[in-house]
Short mmCIF file of C-alpha atoms in Angstrom, two decimals:
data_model
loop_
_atom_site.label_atom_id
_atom_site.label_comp_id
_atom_site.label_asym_id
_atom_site.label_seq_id
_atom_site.Cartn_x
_atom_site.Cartn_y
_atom_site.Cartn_z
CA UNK Z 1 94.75 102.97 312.79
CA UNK Z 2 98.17 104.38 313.83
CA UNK Z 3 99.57 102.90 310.72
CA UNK Z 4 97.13 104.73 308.21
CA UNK Z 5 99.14 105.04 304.73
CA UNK Z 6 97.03 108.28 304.26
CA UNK Z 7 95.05 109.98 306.67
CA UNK Z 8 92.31 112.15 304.59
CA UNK Z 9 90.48 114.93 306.27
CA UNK Z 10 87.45 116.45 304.05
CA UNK Z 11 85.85 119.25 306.50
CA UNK Z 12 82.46 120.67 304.91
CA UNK Z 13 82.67 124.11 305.66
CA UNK Z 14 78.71 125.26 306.65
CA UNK Z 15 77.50 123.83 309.52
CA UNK Z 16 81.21 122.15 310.16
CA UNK Z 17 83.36 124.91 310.26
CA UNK Z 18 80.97 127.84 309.81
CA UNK Z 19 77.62 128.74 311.49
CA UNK Z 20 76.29 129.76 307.78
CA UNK Z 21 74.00 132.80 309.74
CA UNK Z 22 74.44 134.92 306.51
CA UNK Z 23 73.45 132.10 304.32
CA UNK Z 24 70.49 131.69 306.34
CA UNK Z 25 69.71 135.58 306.83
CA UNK Z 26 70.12 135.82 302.68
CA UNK Z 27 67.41 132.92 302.06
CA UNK Z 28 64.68 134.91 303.90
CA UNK Z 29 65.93 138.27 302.73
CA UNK Z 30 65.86 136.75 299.55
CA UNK Z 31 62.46 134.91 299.34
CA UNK Z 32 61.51 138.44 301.48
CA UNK Z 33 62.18 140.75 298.22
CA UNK Z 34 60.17 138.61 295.98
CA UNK Z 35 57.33 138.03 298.56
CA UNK Z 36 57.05 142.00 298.73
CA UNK Z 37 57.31 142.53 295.09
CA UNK Z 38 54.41 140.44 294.96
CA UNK Z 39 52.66 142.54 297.59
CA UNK Z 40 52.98 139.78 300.05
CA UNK Z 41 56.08 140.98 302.65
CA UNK Z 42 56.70 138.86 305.48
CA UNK Z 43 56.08 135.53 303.81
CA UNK Z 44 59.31 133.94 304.24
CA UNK Z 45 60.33 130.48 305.21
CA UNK Z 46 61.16 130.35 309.42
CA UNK Z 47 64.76 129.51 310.22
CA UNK Z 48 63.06 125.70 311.48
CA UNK Z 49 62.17 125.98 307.61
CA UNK Z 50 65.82 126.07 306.88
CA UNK Z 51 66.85 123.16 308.61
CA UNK Z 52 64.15 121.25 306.81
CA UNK Z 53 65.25 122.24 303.44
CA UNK Z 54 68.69 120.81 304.40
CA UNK Z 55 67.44 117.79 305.76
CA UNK Z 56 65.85 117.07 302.93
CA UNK Z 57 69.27 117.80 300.53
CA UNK Z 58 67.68 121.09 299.93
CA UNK Z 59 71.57 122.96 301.00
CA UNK Z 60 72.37 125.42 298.48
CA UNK Z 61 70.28 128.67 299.01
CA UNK Z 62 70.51 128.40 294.86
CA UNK Z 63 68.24 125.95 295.16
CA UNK Z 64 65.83 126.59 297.98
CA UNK Z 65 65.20 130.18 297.05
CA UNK Z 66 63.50 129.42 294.09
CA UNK Z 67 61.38 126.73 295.51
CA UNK Z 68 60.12 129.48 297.73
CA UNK Z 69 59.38 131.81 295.40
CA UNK Z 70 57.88 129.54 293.12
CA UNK Z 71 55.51 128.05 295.97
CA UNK Z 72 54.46 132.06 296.35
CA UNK Z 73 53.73 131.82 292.52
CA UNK Z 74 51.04 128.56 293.57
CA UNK Z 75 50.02 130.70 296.16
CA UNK Z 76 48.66 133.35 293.91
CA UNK Z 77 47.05 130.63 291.45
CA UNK Z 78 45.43 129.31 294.56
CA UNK Z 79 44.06 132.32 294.97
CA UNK Z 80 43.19 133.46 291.38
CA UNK Z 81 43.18 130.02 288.86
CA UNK Z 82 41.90 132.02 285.84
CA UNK Z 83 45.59 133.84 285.88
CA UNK Z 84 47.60 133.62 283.44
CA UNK Z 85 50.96 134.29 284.70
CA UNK Z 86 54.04 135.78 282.60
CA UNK Z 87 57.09 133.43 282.21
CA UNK Z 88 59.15 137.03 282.73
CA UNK Z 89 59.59 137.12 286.71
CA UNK Z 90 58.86 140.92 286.87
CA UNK Z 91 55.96 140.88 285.13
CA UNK Z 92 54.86 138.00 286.81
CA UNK Z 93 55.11 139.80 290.62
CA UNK Z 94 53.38 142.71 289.04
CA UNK Z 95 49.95 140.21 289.00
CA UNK Z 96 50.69 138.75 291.79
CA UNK Z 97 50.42 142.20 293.10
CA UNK Z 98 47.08 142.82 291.87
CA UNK Z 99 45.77 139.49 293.01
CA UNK Z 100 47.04 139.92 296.76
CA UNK Z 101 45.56 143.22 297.12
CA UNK Z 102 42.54 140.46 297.29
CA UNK Z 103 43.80 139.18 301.09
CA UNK Z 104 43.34 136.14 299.86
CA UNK Z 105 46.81 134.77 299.36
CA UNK Z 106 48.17 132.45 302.08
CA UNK Z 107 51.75 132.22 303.18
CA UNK Z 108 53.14 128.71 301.60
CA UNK Z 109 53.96 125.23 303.77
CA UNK Z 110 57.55 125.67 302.84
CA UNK Z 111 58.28 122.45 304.84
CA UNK Z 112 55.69 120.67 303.76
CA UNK Z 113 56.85 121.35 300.41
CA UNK Z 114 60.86 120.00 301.38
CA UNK Z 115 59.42 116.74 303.04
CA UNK Z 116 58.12 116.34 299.30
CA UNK Z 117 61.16 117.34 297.41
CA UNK Z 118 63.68 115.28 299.49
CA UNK Z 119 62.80 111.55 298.60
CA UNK Z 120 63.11 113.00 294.78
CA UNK Z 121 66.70 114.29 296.04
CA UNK Z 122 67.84 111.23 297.69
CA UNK Z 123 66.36 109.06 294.31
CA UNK Z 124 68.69 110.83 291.94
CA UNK Z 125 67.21 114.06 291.03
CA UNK Z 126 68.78 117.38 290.23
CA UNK Z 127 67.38 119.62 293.24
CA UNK Z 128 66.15 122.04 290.68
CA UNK Z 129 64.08 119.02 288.76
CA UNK Z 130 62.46 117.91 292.10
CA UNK Z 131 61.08 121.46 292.87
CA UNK Z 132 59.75 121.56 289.33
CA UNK Z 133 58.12 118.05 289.73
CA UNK Z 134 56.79 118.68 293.21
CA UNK Z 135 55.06 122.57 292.34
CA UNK Z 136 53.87 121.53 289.18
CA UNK Z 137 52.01 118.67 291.16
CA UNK Z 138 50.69 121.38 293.59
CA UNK Z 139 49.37 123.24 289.81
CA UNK Z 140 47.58 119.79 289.40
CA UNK Z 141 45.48 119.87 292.59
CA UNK Z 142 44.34 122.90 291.77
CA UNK Z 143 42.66 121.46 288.77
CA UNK Z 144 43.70 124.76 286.88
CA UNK Z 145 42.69 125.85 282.77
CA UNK Z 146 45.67 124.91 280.46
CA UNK Z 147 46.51 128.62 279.64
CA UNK Z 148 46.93 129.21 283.79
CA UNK Z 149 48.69 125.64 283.61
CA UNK Z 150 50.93 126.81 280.78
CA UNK Z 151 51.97 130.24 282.08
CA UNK Z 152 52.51 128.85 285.28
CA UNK Z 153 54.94 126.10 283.86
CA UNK Z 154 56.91 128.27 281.79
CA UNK Z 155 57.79 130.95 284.76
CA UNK Z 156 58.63 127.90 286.90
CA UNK Z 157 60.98 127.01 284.14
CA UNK Z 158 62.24 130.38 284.53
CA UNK Z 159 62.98 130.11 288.30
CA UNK Z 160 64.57 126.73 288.07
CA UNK Z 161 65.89 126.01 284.58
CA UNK Z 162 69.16 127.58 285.83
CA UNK Z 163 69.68 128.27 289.13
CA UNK Z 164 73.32 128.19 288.68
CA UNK Z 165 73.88 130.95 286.74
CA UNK Z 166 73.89 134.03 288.08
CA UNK Z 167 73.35 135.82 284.34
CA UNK Z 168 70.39 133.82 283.75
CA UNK Z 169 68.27 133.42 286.72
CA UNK Z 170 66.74 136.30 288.76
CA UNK Z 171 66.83 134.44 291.84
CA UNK Z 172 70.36 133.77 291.57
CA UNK Z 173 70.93 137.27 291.30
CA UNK Z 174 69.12 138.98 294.52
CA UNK Z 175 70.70 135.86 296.33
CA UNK Z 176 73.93 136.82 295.25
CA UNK Z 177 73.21 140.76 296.24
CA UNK Z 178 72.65 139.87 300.09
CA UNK Z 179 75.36 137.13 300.32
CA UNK Z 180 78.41 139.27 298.59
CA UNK Z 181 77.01 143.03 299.26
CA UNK Z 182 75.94 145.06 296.27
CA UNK Z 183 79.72 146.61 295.55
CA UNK Z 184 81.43 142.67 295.59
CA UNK Z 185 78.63 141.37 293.56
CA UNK Z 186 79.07 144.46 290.94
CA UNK Z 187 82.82 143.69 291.06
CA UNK Z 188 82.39 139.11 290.72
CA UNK Z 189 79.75 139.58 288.02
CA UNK Z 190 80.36 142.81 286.38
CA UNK Z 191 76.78 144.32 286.30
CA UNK Z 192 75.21 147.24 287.75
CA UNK Z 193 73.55 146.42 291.35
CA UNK Z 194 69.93 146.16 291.31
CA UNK Z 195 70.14 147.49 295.24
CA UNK Z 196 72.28 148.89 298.06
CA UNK Z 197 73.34 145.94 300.72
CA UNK Z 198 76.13 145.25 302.38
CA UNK Z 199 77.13 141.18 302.65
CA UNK Z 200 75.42 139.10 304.99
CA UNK Z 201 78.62 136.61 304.88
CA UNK Z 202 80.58 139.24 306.17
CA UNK Z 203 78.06 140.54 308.42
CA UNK Z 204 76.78 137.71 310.24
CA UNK Z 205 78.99 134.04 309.46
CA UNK Z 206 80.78 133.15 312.56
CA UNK Z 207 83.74 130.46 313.21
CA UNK Z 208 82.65 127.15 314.23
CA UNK Z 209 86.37 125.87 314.40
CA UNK Z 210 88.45 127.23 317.49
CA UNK Z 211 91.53 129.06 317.55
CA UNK Z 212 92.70 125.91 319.02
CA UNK Z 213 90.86 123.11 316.83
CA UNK Z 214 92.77 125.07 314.03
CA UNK Z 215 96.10 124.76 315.13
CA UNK Z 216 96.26 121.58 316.36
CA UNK Z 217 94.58 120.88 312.62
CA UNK Z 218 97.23 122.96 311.08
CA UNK Z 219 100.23 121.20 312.91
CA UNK Z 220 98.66 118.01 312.03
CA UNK Z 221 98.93 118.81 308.15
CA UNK Z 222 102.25 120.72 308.63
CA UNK Z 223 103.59 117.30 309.89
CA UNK Z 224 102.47 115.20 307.29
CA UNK Z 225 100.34 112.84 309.99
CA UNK Z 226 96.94 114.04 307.99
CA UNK Z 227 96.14 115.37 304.74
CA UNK Z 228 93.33 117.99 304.31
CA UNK Z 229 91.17 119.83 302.24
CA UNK Z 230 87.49 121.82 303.05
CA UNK Z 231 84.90 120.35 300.23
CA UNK Z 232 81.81 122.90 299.86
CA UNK Z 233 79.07 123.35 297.72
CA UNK Z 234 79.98 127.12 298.33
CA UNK Z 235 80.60 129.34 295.19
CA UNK Z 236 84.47 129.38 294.79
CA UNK Z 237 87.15 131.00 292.72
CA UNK Z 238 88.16 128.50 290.31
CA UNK Z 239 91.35 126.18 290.82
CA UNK Z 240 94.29 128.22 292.39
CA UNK Z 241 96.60 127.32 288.87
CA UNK Z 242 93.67 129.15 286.98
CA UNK Z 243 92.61 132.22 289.26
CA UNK Z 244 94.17 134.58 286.46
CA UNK Z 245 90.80 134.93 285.30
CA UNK Z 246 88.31 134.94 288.02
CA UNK Z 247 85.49 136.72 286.61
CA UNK Z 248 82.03 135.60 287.44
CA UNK Z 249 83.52 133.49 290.13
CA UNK Z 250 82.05 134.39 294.03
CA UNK Z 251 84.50 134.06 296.53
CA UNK Z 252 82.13 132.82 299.23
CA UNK Z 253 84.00 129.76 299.74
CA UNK Z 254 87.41 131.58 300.38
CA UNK Z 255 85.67 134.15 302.15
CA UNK Z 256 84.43 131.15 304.88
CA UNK Z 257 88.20 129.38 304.64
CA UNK Z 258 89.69 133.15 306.07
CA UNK Z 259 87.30 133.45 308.53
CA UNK Z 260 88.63 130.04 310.30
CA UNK Z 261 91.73 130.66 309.49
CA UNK Z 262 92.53 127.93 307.15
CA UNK Z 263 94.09 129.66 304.04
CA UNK Z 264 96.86 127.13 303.98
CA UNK Z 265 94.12 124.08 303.02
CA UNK Z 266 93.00 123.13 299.17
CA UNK Z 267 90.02 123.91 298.71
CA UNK Z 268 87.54 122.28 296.73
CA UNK Z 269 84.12 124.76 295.86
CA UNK Z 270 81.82 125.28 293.83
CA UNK Z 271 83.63 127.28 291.10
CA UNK Z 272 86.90 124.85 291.05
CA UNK Z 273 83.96 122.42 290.02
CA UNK Z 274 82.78 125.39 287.15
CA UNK Z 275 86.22 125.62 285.78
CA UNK Z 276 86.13 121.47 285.16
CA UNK Z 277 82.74 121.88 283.92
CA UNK Z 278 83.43 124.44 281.68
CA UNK Z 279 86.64 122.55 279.98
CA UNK Z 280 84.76 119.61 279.65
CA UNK Z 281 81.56 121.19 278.04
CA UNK Z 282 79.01 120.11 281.25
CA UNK Z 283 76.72 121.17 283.57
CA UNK Z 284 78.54 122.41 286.94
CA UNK Z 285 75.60 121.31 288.94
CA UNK Z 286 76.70 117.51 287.68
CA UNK Z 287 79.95 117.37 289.81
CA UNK Z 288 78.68 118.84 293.00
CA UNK Z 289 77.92 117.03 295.91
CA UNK Z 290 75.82 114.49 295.71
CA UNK Z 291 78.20 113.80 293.01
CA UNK Z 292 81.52 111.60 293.37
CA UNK Z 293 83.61 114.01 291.42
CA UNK Z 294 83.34 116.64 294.55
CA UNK Z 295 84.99 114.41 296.61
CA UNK Z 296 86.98 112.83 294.77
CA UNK Z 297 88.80 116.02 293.54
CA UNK Z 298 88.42 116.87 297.55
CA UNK Z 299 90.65 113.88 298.44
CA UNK Z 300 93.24 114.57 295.76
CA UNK Z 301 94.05 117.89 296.39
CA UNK Z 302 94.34 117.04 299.93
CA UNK Z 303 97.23 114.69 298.90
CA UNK Z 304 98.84 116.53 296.51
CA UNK Z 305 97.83 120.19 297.18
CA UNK Z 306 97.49 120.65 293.27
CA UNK Z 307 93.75 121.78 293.36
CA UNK Z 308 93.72 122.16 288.94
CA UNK Z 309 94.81 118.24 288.93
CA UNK Z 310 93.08 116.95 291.59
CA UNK Z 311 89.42 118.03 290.01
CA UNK Z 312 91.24 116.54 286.30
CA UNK Z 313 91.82 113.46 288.13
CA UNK Z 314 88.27 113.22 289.51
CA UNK Z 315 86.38 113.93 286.23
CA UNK Z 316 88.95 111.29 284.94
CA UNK Z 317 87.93 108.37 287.65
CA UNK Z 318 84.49 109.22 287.49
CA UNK Z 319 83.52 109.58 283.58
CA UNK Z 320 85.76 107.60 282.15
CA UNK Z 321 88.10 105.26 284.53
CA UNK Z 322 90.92 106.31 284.22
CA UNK Z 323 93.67 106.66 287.44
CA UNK Z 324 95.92 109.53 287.08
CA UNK Z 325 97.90 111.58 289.72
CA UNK Z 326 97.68 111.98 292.32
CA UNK Z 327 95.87 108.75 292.57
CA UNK Z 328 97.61 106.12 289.82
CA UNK Z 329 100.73 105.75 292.71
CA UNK Z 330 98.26 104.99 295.17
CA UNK Z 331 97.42 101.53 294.05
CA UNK Z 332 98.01 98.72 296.66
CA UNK Z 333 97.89 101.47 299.57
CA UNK Z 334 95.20 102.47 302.02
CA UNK Z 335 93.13 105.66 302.21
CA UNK Z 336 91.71 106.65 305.48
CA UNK Z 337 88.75 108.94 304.67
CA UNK Z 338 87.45 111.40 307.15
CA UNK Z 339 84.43 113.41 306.12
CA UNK Z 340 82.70 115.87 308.14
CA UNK Z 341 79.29 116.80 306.88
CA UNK Z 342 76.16 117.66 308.19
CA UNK Z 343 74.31 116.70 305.47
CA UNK Z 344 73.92 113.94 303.43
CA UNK Z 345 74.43 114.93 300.27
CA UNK Z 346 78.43 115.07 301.21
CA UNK Z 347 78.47 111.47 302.81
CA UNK Z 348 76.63 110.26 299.43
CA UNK Z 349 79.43 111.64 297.37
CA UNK Z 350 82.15 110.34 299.59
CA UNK Z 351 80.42 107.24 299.64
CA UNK Z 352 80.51 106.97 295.82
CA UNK Z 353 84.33 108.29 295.43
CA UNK Z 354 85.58 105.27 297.44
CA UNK Z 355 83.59 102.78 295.75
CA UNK Z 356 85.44 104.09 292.96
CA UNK Z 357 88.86 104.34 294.20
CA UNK Z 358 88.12 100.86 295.35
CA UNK Z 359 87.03 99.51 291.44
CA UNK Z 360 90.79 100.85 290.49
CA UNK Z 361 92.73 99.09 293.63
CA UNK Z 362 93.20 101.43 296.12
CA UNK Z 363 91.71 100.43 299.75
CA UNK Z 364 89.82 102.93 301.23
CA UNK Z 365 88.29 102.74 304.97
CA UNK Z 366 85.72 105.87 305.08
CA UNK Z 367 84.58 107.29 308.24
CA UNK Z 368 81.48 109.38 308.48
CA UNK Z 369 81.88 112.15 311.13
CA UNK Z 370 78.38 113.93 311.86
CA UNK Z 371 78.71 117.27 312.99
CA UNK Z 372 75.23 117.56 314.43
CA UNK Z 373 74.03 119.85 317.57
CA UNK Z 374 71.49 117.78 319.67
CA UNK Z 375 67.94 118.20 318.09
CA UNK Z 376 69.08 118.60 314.82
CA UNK Z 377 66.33 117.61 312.30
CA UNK Z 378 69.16 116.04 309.81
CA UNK Z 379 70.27 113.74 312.53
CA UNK Z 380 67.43 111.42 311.50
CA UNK Z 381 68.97 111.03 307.91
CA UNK Z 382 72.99 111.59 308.72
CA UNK Z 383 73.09 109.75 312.03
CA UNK Z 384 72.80 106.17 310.81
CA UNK Z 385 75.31 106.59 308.62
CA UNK Z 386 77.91 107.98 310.46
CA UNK Z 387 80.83 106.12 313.06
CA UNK Z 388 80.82 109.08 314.74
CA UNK Z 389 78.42 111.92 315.88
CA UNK Z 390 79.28 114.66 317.96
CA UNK Z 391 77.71 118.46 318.39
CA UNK Z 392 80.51 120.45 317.45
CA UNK Z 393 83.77 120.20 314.74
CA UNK Z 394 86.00 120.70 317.49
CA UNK Z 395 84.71 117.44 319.69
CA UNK Z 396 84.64 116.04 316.39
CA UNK Z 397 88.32 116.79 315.30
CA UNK Z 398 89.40 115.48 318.84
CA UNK Z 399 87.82 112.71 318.70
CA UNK Z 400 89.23 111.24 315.55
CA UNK Z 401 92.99 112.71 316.46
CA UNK Z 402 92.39 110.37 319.18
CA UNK Z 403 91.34 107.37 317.58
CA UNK Z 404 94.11 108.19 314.38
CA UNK Z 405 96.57 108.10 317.60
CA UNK Z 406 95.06 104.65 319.18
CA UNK Z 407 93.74 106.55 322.28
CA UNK Z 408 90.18 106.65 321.57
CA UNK Z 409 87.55 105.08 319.32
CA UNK Z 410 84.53 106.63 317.83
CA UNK Z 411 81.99 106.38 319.95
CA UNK Z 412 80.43 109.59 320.75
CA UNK Z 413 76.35 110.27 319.73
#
């Protein structure tokens, strides 16, 4: 190990190097302002919910928060089959006002309804596709009319046809008011706030890394021993070479990287993805994790530091085989790969990228690092897969400085 060509650090940034409390404070809120609308306040999915939802690759808030609300949606037809819901959201919470005035609406399994979507998940599905194939499945075991059937299909379209885009989906959009505050989400998007908050990143995220887990990281990569990069399904500015137009681009992702201090590091988010998208005339949600292209692009801008090539270079392995920089010189050499994730969605993509690198020559040894507190419900998925599992980033990071070093091997669980 001491004799690692290139040491390769990918360092997930919530639940590794953030504890994501505003993330998690913004899905109840969230769920929360459509539950009310709906004349149902207070049912929101538990924090245990949370964890379930990532467990089960439910870990963008873009996704869960529309499962929720659209199990509320069930909740009503449960309640009342005959309706006939609007596809428009607000007219649709305005019946679902007058049918809980009835009492008679219950407060959704959200779990139950995660257990269900995550085998879709890990078989290939678009998050989004899986909620739509597991509430419409709820619709059929309430044996409901084919107008309520309709209307109920066409507002779930609504909630999950694109919950991406922050112009099109109204999900999106309250999400987006409670993560950034109502002033930074006027400013990213350009629209007039639809409420008063302040941001619940701001508010609430705290550091996971040390002050001292930092620096030693920081040396590491100032002295060439590792390379770096933080890789997050996080909405991002897009690549640093293009940031001369950033509108419509949240900077949650850069946001997280200045709260632990890591500025200097690539990074690799959701909007660098965007920008590729964009160019090549695709679906964002296509080359984010689970996807290889997310860590592939992670990798290469840890090498080179050239964030605009490195997500080129990924779309270019990926869709169409072809090596260029920063990885056609790399051919004959050896990648160490580091990731640290707490879910599995990362450790799939990484998985996939060297299998890839490998298919053009270059050797790649990839190490799963679990960054999983004791009684974590993910640990049942992630632990299996990973050479090392420890309750913190910081044990984590010292562990594998040790073992890069030929003092230690990875055998903390």
């Amino acid at each position: 190990m001491a004799h690692a060509s290139h040491p390769i650090l990918l360092l997930d940034v919530d639940g590794v190097l953030v504890e994501d409390y505003g993330y998690q404070a913004g899905i109840v809120q969230t769920v929360d302002y459509f539950a009310t609308a709906m004349g149902l306040p207070g049912r929101t999915p538990t924090m245990a919910d949370i964890e379930v939802f990532e467990a089960n690759g439910l870990t963008s808030e873009w996704e869960s928060c529309p499962l929720c609300v659209g199990a509320l949606f069930v909740e009503v037809l449960r309640a009342a089959p005959d309706v006939v819901l609007a596809p428009q959201v607000e007219a649709a919470l305005a019946q679902g006002r007058s049918v809980s005035a009835s009492g008679n609406v219950r407060r959704p399994d959200f779990a139950a309804l995660a257990h269900r979507v995550g085998p879709l998940i890990a078989a290939g599905e678009r998050p989004s596709r899986a909620s739509f194939t597991v509430l419409t499945g709820e619709m059929d075991m309430l044996g409901l009319r084919e107008a309520p059937r309709q209307g109920m299909e066409a507002l779930l379209h609504t909630l999950l046809d694109h919950t991406q885009n922050v112009m099109a989906s109204p999900v999106a959009q309250v999400f987006q008011h409670f993560a950034l505050g109502s002033q930074k989400y006027a400013h990213t998007y350009g629209l007039t706030p639809l409420f008063e908050t302040p941001s619940l990143l701001r508010s609430l995220d705290r550091p996971a890394l040390s002050p001292a887990s930092r620096d030693m990281l920081l040396e590491l990569v100032r002295s060439r021993r590792v390379h770096a990069a933080l890789y997050t399904a996080r909405s991002s500015l897009p690549p640093v070479e293009a940031q001369a137009d950033a509108q419509g681009y949240a900077p949650e992702a850069e946001m997280a990287r200045a709260l632990v201090g890591l500025e200097v590091l690539p990074l690799i988010g959701y909007g660098r993805l965007a920008w590729l998208a964009a160019r090549h005339g695709a679906q964002p949600d296509a080359y984010v994790k689970p996807s290889p292209v997310h860590a592939l692009a992670a990798m290469g801008a840890a090498l080179s530091g050239h964030e605009a090539q490195a997500v080129e270079a990924a779309y270019a392995l990926a869709e169409e085989g072809m090596v260029l920089a920063p990885f056609e010189g790399l051919r004959g050499q050896r990648l160490e790969v580091f990731v640290f994730e707490d879910a599995i969605g990362g450790v799939r993509a990484a998985t996939r990228a060297a299998e890839l690198l490998r298919s053009a020559c270059i050797a790649v040894n990839l190490w799963v690092v679990g960054v999983l507190p004791p009684g974590s419900p993910k640990r049942a998925a992630l632990a299996p897969l990973c050479a090392l599992v420890a309750q913190d980033v910081n044990s984590a990071l010292m562990s594998i400085v040790g073992m890069l070093e030929g003092r230690t091997a990875p055998v903390e669980r």
